[in-house]
């Protein structure tokens, strides 16, 4: 779940990003979209469907997003997807 907060900006209020919370367990990110807890680490996990349709005079977009912490992604979502017959594509890199 993406949390927003209201802030006063140049004499008006505006919704700005505050933090993420896991839609499964409720764990919170550290104030941005990075779930990692340590310096120099980066962990982003989101399950999202984007649907877009263009028409001659405009268009329509619909996004469905689940914000899932890496722990729930690994321990709950991956095993469930594998029971459905899906296998993850895993890429690694060293630099």
Short mmCIF file of N, CA, C and O in Angstrom, two decimals, residues 12-93:
data_model
loop_
_atom_site.label_atom_id
_atom_site.label_comp_id
_atom_site.label_asym_id
_atom_site.label_seq_id
_atom_site.Cartn_x
_atom_site.Cartn_y
_atom_site.Cartn_z
N UNK A 12 -0.28 26.03 -0.38
CA UNK A 12 -1.35 25.11 -0.77
C UNK A 12 -0.98 23.72 -0.28
O UNK A 12 0.18 23.43 -0.04
N UNK A 13 -1.98 22.90 -0.12
CA UNK A 13 -1.74 21.53 0.31
C UNK A 13 -1.64 20.62 -0.91
O UNK A 13 -2.28 20.86 -1.92
N UNK A 14 -0.82 19.60 -0.77
CA UNK A 14 -0.60 18.67 -1.88
C UNK A 14 -0.32 17.28 -1.33
O UNK A 14 0.32 17.14 -0.29
N UNK A 15 -0.79 16.25 -2.00
CA UNK A 15 -0.49 14.87 -1.62
C UNK A 15 0.88 14.51 -2.15
O UNK A 15 1.15 14.67 -3.35
N UNK A 16 1.76 14.05 -1.26
CA UNK A 16 3.11 13.62 -1.65
C UNK A 16 3.37 12.23 -1.07
O UNK A 16 2.75 11.82 -0.10
N UNK A 17 4.30 11.52 -1.69
CA UNK A 17 4.64 10.18 -1.23
C UNK A 17 5.20 10.22 0.19
O UNK A 17 6.03 11.07 0.51
N UNK A 18 4.77 9.30 1.02
CA UNK A 18 5.25 9.22 2.40
C UNK A 18 6.05 7.95 2.62
O UNK A 18 7.22 8.01 2.99
N UNK A 19 5.46 6.81 2.38
CA UNK A 19 6.14 5.52 2.57
C UNK A 19 5.30 4.43 1.94
O UNK A 19 4.17 4.66 1.51
N UNK A 20 5.83 3.23 1.90
CA UNK A 20 5.09 2.06 1.46
C UNK A 20 4.84 1.16 2.66
O UNK A 20 5.64 1.13 3.59
N UNK A 21 3.74 0.44 2.62
CA UNK A 21 3.54 -0.64 3.58
C UNK A 21 3.15 -1.88 2.77
O UNK A 21 2.50 -1.79 1.74
N UNK A 22 3.59 -3.03 3.25
CA UNK A 22 3.34 -4.29 2.57
C UNK A 22 1.85 -4.61 2.64
O UNK A 22 1.25 -4.56 3.72
N UNK A 23 1.26 -4.92 1.50
CA UNK A 23 -0.16 -5.25 1.45
C UNK A 23 -0.48 -6.60 2.07
O UNK A 23 -1.64 -6.93 2.27
N UNK A 24 0.55 -7.38 2.40
CA UNK A 24 0.32 -8.68 3.04
C UNK A 24 0.56 -8.60 4.55
O UNK A 24 -0.32 -8.91 5.34
N UNK A 25 1.76 -8.18 4.96
CA UNK A 25 2.10 -8.23 6.39
C UNK A 25 2.08 -6.87 7.08
O UNK A 25 2.14 -6.79 8.30
N UNK A 26 2.04 -5.77 6.31
CA UNK A 26 2.00 -4.45 6.91
C UNK A 26 3.36 -3.83 7.20
O UNK A 26 3.43 -2.71 7.70
N UNK A 27 4.46 -4.54 6.90
CA UNK A 27 5.79 -3.97 7.12
C UNK A 27 5.92 -2.66 6.36
O UNK A 27 5.32 -2.48 5.30
N UNK A 28 6.69 -1.72 6.90
CA UNK A 28 6.83 -0.41 6.27
C UNK A 28 8.22 -0.22 5.70
O UNK A 28 9.21 -0.69 6.27
N UNK A 29 8.28 0.50 4.58
CA UNK A 29 9.56 0.87 4.00
C UNK A 29 10.18 1.99 4.83
O UNK A 29 9.55 2.53 5.73
N UNK A 30 11.38 2.36 4.47
CA UNK A 30 12.09 3.39 5.22
C UNK A 30 11.83 4.79 4.67
O UNK A 30 12.72 5.61 4.59
N UNK A 31 10.61 5.06 4.25
CA UNK A 31 10.26 6.39 3.79
C UNK A 31 10.42 6.58 2.30
O UNK A 31 10.23 7.68 1.81
N UNK A 32 10.78 5.54 1.58
CA UNK A 32 10.81 5.63 0.13
C UNK A 32 10.37 4.29 -0.44
O UNK A 32 9.83 3.46 0.29
N UNK A 33 10.58 4.06 -1.71
CA UNK A 33 10.12 2.81 -2.32
C UNK A 33 11.16 1.70 -2.22
O UNK A 33 11.01 0.65 -2.82
N UNK A 34 12.21 1.93 -1.46
CA UNK A 34 13.26 0.94 -1.22
C UNK A 34 12.97 0.22 0.09
O UNK A 34 12.90 0.84 1.14
N UNK A 35 12.82 -1.09 0.02
CA UNK A 35 12.51 -1.88 1.22
C UNK A 35 13.76 -2.23 2.03
O UNK A 35 13.65 -2.70 3.16
N UNK A 36 14.94 -2.02 1.48
CA UNK A 36 16.17 -2.42 2.18
C UNK A 36 16.34 -1.62 3.47
O UNK A 36 15.94 -0.46 3.57
N UNK A 37 16.98 -2.25 4.46
CA UNK A 37 17.18 -1.61 5.75
C UNK A 37 18.61 -1.12 5.97
O UNK A 37 18.87 -0.40 6.91
N UNK A 38 19.54 -1.56 5.13
CA UNK A 38 20.94 -1.22 5.34
C UNK A 38 21.42 -0.25 4.27
O UNK A 38 20.91 -0.23 3.15
N UNK A 39 22.43 0.54 4.63
CA UNK A 39 23.05 1.45 3.66
C UNK A 39 23.61 0.65 2.49
O UNK A 39 24.09 -0.47 2.66
N UNK A 40 23.55 1.22 1.32
CA UNK A 40 24.10 0.64 0.09
C UNK A 40 23.33 -0.59 -0.38
O UNK A 40 23.83 -1.32 -1.22
N UNK A 41 22.16 -0.85 0.17
CA UNK A 41 21.32 -1.95 -0.31
C UNK A 41 20.08 -1.38 -0.99
O UNK A 41 19.64 -0.27 -0.67
N UNK A 42 19.55 -2.14 -1.92
CA UNK A 42 18.39 -1.69 -2.68
C UNK A 42 17.47 -2.89 -2.90
O UNK A 42 17.91 -3.93 -3.37
N UNK A 43 16.21 -2.77 -2.52
CA UNK A 43 15.24 -3.85 -2.71
C UNK A 43 13.88 -3.24 -3.04
O UNK A 43 13.28 -2.55 -2.23
N UNK A 44 13.43 -3.47 -4.27
CA UNK A 44 12.12 -2.99 -4.71
C UNK A 44 11.32 -4.19 -5.17
O UNK A 44 11.81 -4.99 -5.96
N UNK A 45 10.11 -4.33 -4.68
CA UNK A 45 9.24 -5.42 -5.14
C UNK A 45 7.82 -4.89 -5.24
O UNK A 45 7.27 -4.36 -4.29
N UNK A 46 7.26 -5.04 -6.42
CA UNK A 46 5.89 -4.61 -6.71
C UNK A 46 5.29 -5.58 -7.71
O UNK A 46 5.96 -6.02 -8.63
N UNK A 47 4.04 -5.90 -7.53
CA UNK A 47 3.30 -6.68 -8.52
C UNK A 47 2.29 -5.72 -9.12
O UNK A 47 1.48 -5.14 -8.41
N UNK A 48 2.37 -5.53 -10.44
CA UNK A 48 1.56 -4.49 -11.06
C UNK A 48 1.05 -4.92 -12.43
O UNK A 48 1.77 -5.56 -13.19
N UNK A 49 -0.18 -4.55 -12.72
CA UNK A 49 -0.77 -4.72 -14.04
C UNK A 49 -1.11 -3.33 -14.55
O UNK A 49 -1.81 -2.57 -13.87
N UNK A 50 -0.59 -2.98 -15.72
CA UNK A 50 -0.90 -1.71 -16.36
C UNK A 50 -1.67 -2.01 -17.64
O UNK A 50 -1.21 -2.76 -18.48
N UNK A 51 -2.85 -1.42 -17.77
CA UNK A 51 -3.64 -1.56 -18.99
C UNK A 51 -3.91 -0.17 -19.55
O UNK A 51 -4.36 0.72 -18.82
N UNK A 52 -3.60 0.02 -20.83
CA UNK A 52 -3.78 1.32 -21.48
C UNK A 52 -4.48 1.11 -22.82
O UNK A 52 -4.17 0.18 -23.55
N UNK A 53 -5.41 2.00 -23.13
CA UNK A 53 -6.09 1.97 -24.40
C UNK A 53 -6.09 3.39 -24.96
O UNK A 53 -6.41 4.35 -24.25
N UNK A 54 -5.71 3.54 -26.22
CA UNK A 54 -5.73 4.84 -26.87
C UNK A 54 -6.89 4.90 -27.86
O UNK A 54 -7.15 3.95 -28.59
N UNK A 55 -7.55 6.05 -27.86
CA UNK A 55 -8.64 6.30 -28.79
C UNK A 55 -8.25 7.52 -29.63
O UNK A 55 -7.34 8.26 -29.26
N UNK A 56 -8.95 7.79 -30.72
CA UNK A 56 -8.63 8.97 -31.53
C UNK A 56 -8.71 10.28 -30.73
O UNK A 56 -7.96 11.21 -31.00
N UNK A 57 -9.59 10.34 -29.74
CA UNK A 57 -9.78 11.59 -28.99
C UNK A 57 -9.32 11.49 -27.54
O UNK A 57 -9.76 12.25 -26.70
N UNK A 58 -8.46 10.55 -27.21
CA UNK A 58 -8.00 10.43 -25.83
C UNK A 58 -7.59 9.01 -25.51
O UNK A 58 -7.10 8.28 -26.37
N UNK A 59 -7.80 8.61 -24.29
CA UNK A 59 -7.43 7.26 -23.90
C UNK A 59 -7.88 6.95 -22.49
O UNK A 59 -8.51 7.76 -21.83
N UNK A 60 -7.53 5.77 -22.05
CA UNK A 60 -7.90 5.33 -20.70
C UNK A 60 -6.76 4.47 -20.17
O UNK A 60 -6.15 3.68 -20.89
N UNK A 61 -6.46 4.62 -18.90
CA UNK A 61 -5.44 3.82 -18.25
C UNK A 61 -5.99 3.26 -16.94
O UNK A 61 -6.76 3.92 -16.25
N UNK A 62 -5.60 2.04 -16.65
CA UNK A 62 -5.99 1.40 -15.39
C UNK A 62 -4.77 0.64 -14.88
O UNK A 62 -4.20 -0.17 -15.59
N UNK A 63 -4.36 0.93 -13.66
CA UNK A 63 -3.24 0.25 -13.01
C UNK A 63 -3.75 -0.44 -11.76
O UNK A 63 -4.49 0.14 -10.98
N UNK A 64 -3.33 -1.68 -11.57
CA UNK A 64 -3.61 -2.43 -10.35
C UNK A 64 -2.26 -2.80 -9.76
O UNK A 64 -1.44 -3.43 -10.42
N UNK A 65 -1.99 -2.36 -8.53
CA UNK A 65 -0.68 -2.54 -7.92
C UNK A 65 -0.80 -3.15 -6.53
O UNK A 65 -1.67 -2.75 -5.74
N UNK A 66 0.07 -4.11 -6.24
CA UNK A 66 0.24 -4.63 -4.90
C UNK A 66 1.68 -4.32 -4.48
O UNK A 66 2.61 -4.66 -5.19
N UNK A 67 1.84 -3.65 -3.35
CA UNK A 67 3.17 -3.40 -2.80
C UNK A 67 3.46 -4.51 -1.80
O UNK A 67 2.76 -4.66 -0.81
N UNK A 68 4.47 -5.30 -2.10
CA UNK A 68 4.78 -6.47 -1.30
C UNK A 68 6.24 -6.42 -0.88
O UNK A 68 7.13 -6.27 -1.72
N UNK A 69 6.50 -6.52 0.41
CA UNK A 69 7.87 -6.48 0.91
C UNK A 69 8.65 -7.70 0.40
O UNK A 69 8.05 -8.72 0.06
N UNK A 70 9.97 -7.60 0.33
CA UNK A 70 10.76 -8.73 -0.17
C UNK A 70 10.55 -10.02 0.62
O UNK A 70 10.57 -11.11 0.05
N UNK A 71 10.34 -9.92 1.92
CA UNK A 71 10.12 -11.12 2.73
C UNK A 71 8.86 -11.85 2.29
O UNK A 71 8.87 -13.07 2.08
N UNK A 72 7.74 -11.14 2.15
CA UNK A 72 6.49 -11.77 1.70
C UNK A 72 6.59 -12.20 0.25
O UNK A 72 6.01 -13.22 -0.14
N UNK A 73 7.31 -11.44 -0.56
CA UNK A 73 7.50 -11.82 -1.96
C UNK A 73 8.15 -13.20 -2.04
O UNK A 73 7.69 -14.08 -2.77
N UNK A 74 9.23 -13.38 -1.26
CA UNK A 74 9.96 -14.65 -1.29
C UNK A 74 9.23 -15.78 -0.58
O UNK A 74 9.20 -16.91 -1.06
N UNK A 75 8.64 -15.49 0.58
CA UNK A 75 8.06 -16.57 1.39
C UNK A 75 6.62 -16.90 1.06
O UNK A 75 6.15 -18.00 1.37
N UNK A 76 5.89 -15.97 0.44
CA UNK A 76 4.46 -16.22 0.17
C UNK A 76 4.11 -16.18 -1.31
O UNK A 76 3.46 -17.08 -1.81
N UNK A 77 4.53 -15.13 -2.00
CA UNK A 77 4.13 -14.99 -3.40
C UNK A 77 4.84 -15.98 -4.31
O UNK A 77 4.18 -16.65 -5.13
N UNK A 78 6.15 -16.12 -4.19
CA UNK A 78 6.89 -17.05 -5.06
C UNK A 78 6.38 -18.49 -4.89
O UNK A 78 6.07 -19.15 -5.89
N UNK A 79 6.26 -19.01 -3.66
CA UNK A 79 5.75 -20.38 -3.53
C UNK A 79 4.34 -20.54 -4.11
O UNK A 79 4.04 -21.55 -4.74
N UNK A 80 3.47 -19.54 -3.91
CA UNK A 80 2.13 -19.65 -4.46
C UNK A 80 2.16 -19.68 -5.99
O UNK A 80 1.50 -20.49 -6.62
N UNK A 81 2.95 -18.78 -6.59
CA UNK A 81 3.06 -18.77 -8.05
C UNK A 81 3.60 -20.10 -8.57
O UNK A 81 3.15 -20.60 -9.60
N UNK A 82 4.54 -20.70 -7.85
CA UNK A 82 5.08 -21.98 -8.28
C UNK A 82 4.03 -23.08 -8.20
O UNK A 82 4.03 -23.98 -9.03
N UNK A 83 3.10 -23.01 -7.24
CA UNK A 83 2.02 -24.00 -7.20
C UNK A 83 1.08 -23.83 -8.38
O UNK A 83 0.35 -24.75 -8.72
N UNK A 84 1.11 -22.66 -9.01
CA UNK A 84 0.28 -22.39 -10.18
C UNK A 84 1.00 -22.78 -11.48
O UNK A 84 0.48 -22.58 -12.57
N UNK A 85 2.24 -23.27 -11.36
CA UNK A 85 3.00 -23.69 -12.52
C UNK A 85 4.00 -22.67 -13.03
O UNK A 85 4.70 -22.92 -14.01
N UNK A 86 4.07 -21.52 -12.40
CA UNK A 86 5.00 -20.47 -12.83
C UNK A 86 6.38 -20.70 -12.22
O UNK A 86 6.50 -21.19 -11.10
N UNK A 87 7.40 -20.35 -12.97
CA UNK A 87 8.77 -20.39 -12.48
C UNK A 87 9.40 -19.02 -12.69
O UNK A 87 9.24 -18.42 -13.75
N UNK A 88 10.11 -18.49 -11.69
CA UNK A 88 10.67 -17.15 -11.83
C UNK A 88 11.86 -17.13 -12.78
O UNK A 88 12.56 -18.13 -12.96
N UNK A 89 12.06 -15.99 -13.39
CA UNK A 89 13.28 -15.71 -14.14
C UNK A 89 14.19 -14.98 -13.17
O UNK A 89 13.81 -13.96 -12.60
N UNK A 90 15.38 -15.52 -12.94
CA UNK A 90 16.31 -14.93 -11.98
C UNK A 90 17.53 -14.41 -12.73
O UNK A 90 18.17 -15.16 -13.47
N UNK A 91 17.86 -13.16 -12.53
CA UNK A 91 19.05 -12.55 -13.11
C UNK A 91 19.93 -12.06 -11.98
O UNK A 91 19.43 -11.55 -10.98
N UNK A 92 21.23 -12.19 -12.15
CA UNK A 92 22.17 -11.69 -11.15
C UNK A 92 23.26 -10.91 -11.84
O UNK A 92 23.55 -11.12 -13.02
N UNK A 93 23.89 -10.01 -11.10
CA UNK A 93 24.98 -9.22 -11.65
C UNK A 93 25.97 -8.87 -10.53
O UNK A 93 25.57 -8.64 -9.41
#
